[in-house]
Tab-separated table of C-alpha atoms in Angstrom:
chain	number	residue	atom	x	y	z
D	1	MET	CA	119.922	154.327	160.037
D	2	ILE	CA	123.028	152.219	158.144
D	3	GLU	CA	125.928	150.273	158.895
D	4	PHE	CA	127.660	147.714	157.425
D	5	GLN	CA	129.844	145.536	159.321
D	6	LYS	CA	133.005	143.391	157.442
D	7	ILE	CA	132.284	143.555	154.577
D	8	HIS	CA	134.505	141.393	151.413
D	9	LYS	CA	133.664	141.788	148.201
D	10	ASN	CA	135.270	139.267	145.772
D	11	TYR	CA	135.022	139.127	142.082
D	12	HIS	CA	136.809	135.178	139.833
D	13	LEU	CA	138.198	136.226	137.291
D	14	SER	CA	139.266	133.399	134.641
D	15	GLY	CA	140.969	130.730	135.173
D	16	GLN	CA	141.827	130.951	139.071
D	17	ASN	CA	142.856	134.783	139.366
D	18	VAL	CA	140.404	136.766	142.435
D	19	HIS	CA	140.166	140.723	142.630
D	20	GLU	CA	139.405	141.748	145.801
D	21	ALA	CA	137.268	144.500	145.376
D	22	LEU	CA	136.039	145.288	149.407
D	23	LYS	CA	138.239	143.790	151.986
D	24	GLY	CA	137.125	143.741	155.776
D	25	VAL	CA	135.148	147.504	155.807
D	26	HIS	CA	132.927	148.471	158.084
D	27	GLY	CA	131.280	152.211	158.885
D	28	VAL	CA	127.959	153.939	159.371
D	29	ILE	CA	125.152	156.469	157.883
D	30	ASN	CA	123.899	158.565	160.230
D	31	ARG	CA	119.956	159.254	159.877
D	32	GLY	CA	119.515	162.654	157.436
D	33	GLU	CA	123.822	162.313	156.585
D	34	ILE	CA	124.955	163.288	152.972
D	35	ILE	CA	127.943	161.027	152.137
D	36	ALA	CA	130.515	161.161	149.248
D	37	LEU	CA	131.696	157.473	148.891
D	38	PHE	CA	134.957	158.913	147.719
D	39	GLY	CA	138.221	157.183	145.583
D	40	PRO	CA	139.409	156.669	141.999
D	41	SER	CA	138.297	154.148	140.107
D	42	GLY	CA	138.342	151.090	140.817
D	43	SER	CA	139.430	151.299	144.766
D	44	GLY	CA	135.009	149.380	145.760
D	45	LYS	CA	133.180	152.690	145.563
D	46	SER	CA	130.637	150.956	142.910
D	47	SER	CA	130.889	147.759	144.717
D	48	LEU	CA	130.053	149.076	148.860
D	49	LEU	CA	126.808	151.023	146.954
D	50	ASN	CA	125.566	147.592	145.435
D	51	ILE	CA	126.322	145.327	148.391
D	52	CYS	CA	124.314	148.676	150.824
D	53	SER	CA	121.766	149.323	148.505
D	54	LEU	CA	121.238	145.631	147.987
D	55	LEU	CA	120.886	144.749	144.201
D	56	ASP	CA	124.039	142.149	145.283
D	57	SER	CA	123.886	139.829	148.327
D	58	ASN	CA	127.168	138.290	146.386
D	59	TYR	CA	129.350	139.164	149.692
D	60	ASN	CA	131.114	138.596	152.892
D	61	GLY	CA	129.611	140.281	155.938
D	62	ARG	CA	127.015	142.286	157.753
D	63	VAL	CA	124.355	144.933	156.615
D	64	ILE	CA	122.040	147.126	159.164
D	65	ILE	CA	119.848	148.896	157.419
D	66	ASP	CA	117.255	151.581	160.474
D	67	GLY	CA	118.461	148.067	162.567
D	68	GLU	CA	117.522	145.138	160.908
D	69	ALA	CA	120.438	142.514	160.182
D	70	ILE	CA	119.633	142.593	156.442
D	71	THR	CA	119.276	137.761	155.056
D	72	LYS	CA	120.654	137.037	151.484
D	73	THR	CA	116.897	135.215	150.819
D	74	PRO	CA	116.060	137.905	147.692
D	75	GLU	CA	112.897	138.068	148.691
D	76	PHE	CA	113.453	140.590	152.119
D	77	ALA	CA	115.710	142.070	150.057
D	78	LEU	CA	113.639	143.337	147.863
D	79	ASP	CA	111.015	143.653	149.871
D	80	ILE	CA	113.008	145.996	152.338
D	81	ARG	CA	113.991	147.591	148.832
D	82	ARG	CA	110.870	148.911	147.963
D	83	LYS	CA	110.291	149.986	151.580
D	84	LYS	CA	113.187	151.476	152.295
D	85	ILE	CA	115.824	152.618	149.873
D	86	GLY	CA	116.129	155.247	147.676
D	87	LEU	CA	118.276	154.326	144.220
D	88	ILE	CA	119.701	157.223	142.204
D	89	TYR	CA	121.661	154.840	139.372
D	90	PRO	CA	121.817	156.918	135.522
D	91	GLY	CA	121.857	152.893	134.187
D	92	PHE	CA	118.490	153.047	135.444
D	93	SER	CA	116.602	153.825	133.814
D	94	LEU	CA	112.987	155.280	133.344
D	95	VAL	CA	110.443	154.139	131.743
D	96	THR	CA	109.551	154.408	128.879
D	97	ALA	CA	105.476	153.435	128.180
D	98	TYR	CA	105.076	156.100	130.736
D	99	THR	CA	104.576	160.005	131.665
D	100	VAL	CA	107.871	161.762	133.980
D	101	PHE	CA	103.854	161.796	137.228
D	102	GLU	CA	103.472	158.454	136.576
D	103	ASN	CA	107.833	157.299	136.855
D	104	ILE	CA	108.114	158.980	140.121
D	105	GLU	CA	104.383	157.289	140.969
D	106	PHE	CA	105.829	153.797	140.157
D	107	PRO	CA	107.444	152.955	143.959
D	108	LEU	CA	104.309	154.444	145.586
D	109	VAL	CA	102.024	152.483	143.906
D	110	LEU	CA	104.296	148.706	144.423
D	111	SER	CA	103.954	149.558	148.008
D	112	HIS	CA	100.117	150.172	148.125
D	113	ILE	CA	100.494	154.197	148.615
D	114	PRO	CA	96.051	155.434	148.510
D	115	ASP	CA	95.796	157.265	145.021
D	116	ALA	CA	94.740	160.465	146.502
D	117	ILE	CA	98.724	159.986	149.130
D	118	ARG	CA	101.008	158.563	146.399
D	119	ARG	CA	98.446	161.804	143.865
D	120	ASP	CA	99.498	164.968	146.780
D	121	ARG	CA	102.788	163.114	146.997
D	122	VAL	CA	104.344	163.371	143.358
D	123	THR	CA	102.701	166.552	142.475
D	124	ALA	CA	104.947	167.617	145.915
D	125	MET	CA	108.289	165.893	145.287
D	126	MET	CA	107.765	167.581	141.119
D	127	SER	CA	106.954	171.324	142.077
D	128	THR	CA	110.818	170.013	144.347
D	129	LEU	CA	112.364	169.717	140.990
D	130	GLU	CA	110.620	171.919	139.212
D	131	LEU	CA	109.149	169.332	137.395
D	132	ASP	CA	105.567	170.487	137.170
D	133	LYS	CA	104.878	171.028	133.409
D	134	TYR	CA	106.630	168.028	132.551
D	135	LYS	CA	104.338	166.094	134.351
D	136	ASP	CA	102.991	164.434	131.046
D	137	ASP	CA	106.029	164.321	128.787
D	138	ARG	CA	108.147	160.634	129.059
D	139	PRO	CA	110.987	160.128	128.107
D	140	GLU	CA	111.948	160.409	125.330
D	141	GLN	CA	111.404	163.346	124.899
D	142	LEU	CA	113.686	165.000	128.307
D	143	THR	CA	116.763	166.824	127.923
D	144	GLU	CA	119.495	164.200	130.056
D	145	GLY	CA	119.313	166.721	133.345
D	146	LEU	CA	115.787	166.824	133.751
D	147	LYS	CA	115.405	162.720	133.381
D	148	ARG	CA	118.430	162.715	136.386
D	149	ARG	CA	115.702	165.065	138.026
D	150	VAL	CA	113.181	162.600	137.603
D	151	LEU	CA	115.567	159.783	138.877
D	152	VAL	CA	115.984	161.489	142.196
D	153	ALA	CA	112.381	162.073	142.467
D	154	ARG	CA	111.704	158.818	142.052
D	155	ALA	CA	113.926	157.737	144.586
D	156	PHE	CA	112.986	159.829	147.854
D	157	ILE	CA	108.473	159.728	146.526
D	158	ASN	CA	109.009	157.277	149.252
D	159	GLN	CA	110.685	158.583	152.189
D	160	PRO	CA	113.193	155.555	152.140
D	161	VAL	CA	115.820	155.703	154.832
D	162	ALA	CA	118.540	155.248	152.304
D	163	VAL	CA	119.246	156.937	149.418
D	164	PHE	CA	123.040	155.798	147.276
D	165	ALA	CA	123.382	156.986	144.025
D	166	ASP	CA	126.222	156.215	142.364
D	167	GLU	CA	127.535	159.017	139.864
D	168	PRO	CA	125.112	161.234	139.796
D	169	VAL	CA	125.551	163.870	137.238
D	170	ALA	CA	128.709	162.194	134.850
D	171	ASP	CA	128.301	163.629	131.779
D	172	LEU	CA	126.142	165.985	132.859
D	173	ASP	CA	127.685	169.950	131.723
D	174	SER	CA	128.719	171.572	135.390
D	175	ARG	CA	125.447	174.415	135.184
D	176	ASP	CA	122.689	170.572	135.661
D	177	ALA	CA	124.602	169.139	137.937
D	178	ALA	CA	125.716	171.789	140.144
D	179	SER	CA	121.740	172.283	140.517
D	180	LEU	CA	120.882	167.887	140.682
D	181	ILE	CA	122.674	167.747	144.165
D	182	GLU	CA	121.680	171.069	145.760
D	183	MET	CA	118.338	169.476	144.674
D	184	ILE	CA	118.983	165.809	146.038
D	185	LYS	CA	121.365	167.471	149.527
D	186	ARG	CA	117.956	169.903	149.594
D	187	ILE	CA	115.517	166.651	149.368
D	188	GLY	CA	117.840	164.221	151.593
D	189	LYS	CA	117.555	167.185	154.383
D	190	GLU	CA	113.794	167.423	154.287
D	191	THR	CA	112.503	163.342	153.892
D	192	GLY	CA	115.353	162.979	157.055
D	193	SER	CA	117.163	159.949	154.245
D	194	SER	CA	120.621	159.735	154.804
D	195	VAL	CA	122.384	159.805	150.852
D	196	LEU	CA	125.788	158.096	150.326
D	197	ILE	CA	127.106	159.901	146.608
D	198	ALA	CA	129.824	157.210	144.898
D	199	THR	CA	131.300	159.722	143.300
D	200	CYS	CA	135.521	160.696	142.093
D	201	ASP	CA	134.575	163.980	141.586
D	202	SER	CA	136.249	166.380	144.396
D	203	ASP	CA	134.321	169.690	143.979
D	204	LEU	CA	131.385	166.854	144.718
D	205	ALA	CA	132.772	165.129	147.128
D	206	VAL	CA	134.023	168.313	148.786
D	207	SER	CA	130.031	169.380	149.259
D	208	CYS	CA	129.294	166.923	150.992
D	209	GLY	CA	128.932	166.578	155.226
D	210	ARG	CA	131.244	163.712	155.161
D	211	ILE	CA	132.874	161.622	152.503
D	212	ILE	CA	134.115	158.109	153.913
D	213	HIS	CA	136.837	157.435	151.140
D	214	LEU	CA	138.448	153.770	149.178
D	215	GLN	CA	141.412	152.693	148.056
D	216	ASN	CA	142.164	149.953	146.544
D	217	GLY	CA	139.334	147.917	148.584
D	218	ASN	CA	140.181	149.461	151.745
D	219	ILE	CA	138.477	152.305	153.711
D	220	VAL	CA	141.814	154.196	153.931
D	221	GLU	CA	140.007	158.482	155.184
D	222	HIS	CA	136.860	159.353	156.585
D	223	VAL	CA	137.143	163.495	156.486
D	224	PRO	CA	134.233	165.003	158.336
D	225	ARG	CA	133.863	168.371	157.607
D	226	ALA	CA	130.991	169.521	154.278
D	227	SER	CA	132.821	173.251	154.894
D	228	ILE	CA	136.587	172.173	155.121
D	229	GLN	CA	138.590	174.218	152.526
D	230	ARG	CA	140.066	172.010	149.654
D	231	SER	CA	143.358	172.075	149.650
D	232	LYS	CA	143.021	170.595	153.126
D	233	VAL	CA	141.232	167.046	152.043
D	234	SER	CA	143.802	167.326	149.313
D	235	GLU	CA	146.054	167.094	152.587
D	236	ALA	CA	144.030	163.741	153.682
D	237	LEU	CA	143.753	162.854	150.168
D	238	PRO	CA	147.667	161.076	149.242
D	239	TRP	CA	146.381	161.562	145.768
D	240	GLY	CA	145.481	165.126	146.498
D	241	ILE	CA	142.775	166.795	144.408
């Protein structure tokens, strides 16, 4: 479970100007939930995602992961992130010198998982994501859709408490996007990992188990059902969909 409490995040602009990106938001992400963090550009989605995933320690408030309050000590945050967090950020490049297999395996190497367990776990994950025939390829040999699958595999390979995804289907065609989201949701259920997806894509948001709606740095609505009709989400969100 992930809990964030009274999170404030400011960005200091030129001169004395301050932009308040998050205004004391709080919430809980339960084990195994798949949640859309939904809102327009500038609503605070990426700021909240970076804080919950321990990429950003420059905030006020508290984050609790798996019952453990997170301190802002870089070494502590790095240790927790390696053990308990997976990231699907399209901007986080794959290691170009590594094969697909080695890119997926890398978090397990950092966690000192024995060779045999690493091999079995990576092989199973590649099969789940239909990456078997690309295992010896390097990132430059892959399409963008395949690269995203490798990012998904790498995020889940350590069986994390939570996976955080920032616009994971940006710039993909509709077929690849739909396939990738279904894979994320399926693996999330299989591993029991919580998944938080930051998106401004209404169709993606509606497909998730719960929607946290952010606007101007505030959480203004929780929409609780994945099966909710698109028209009803439109009614719940002030600007519609």
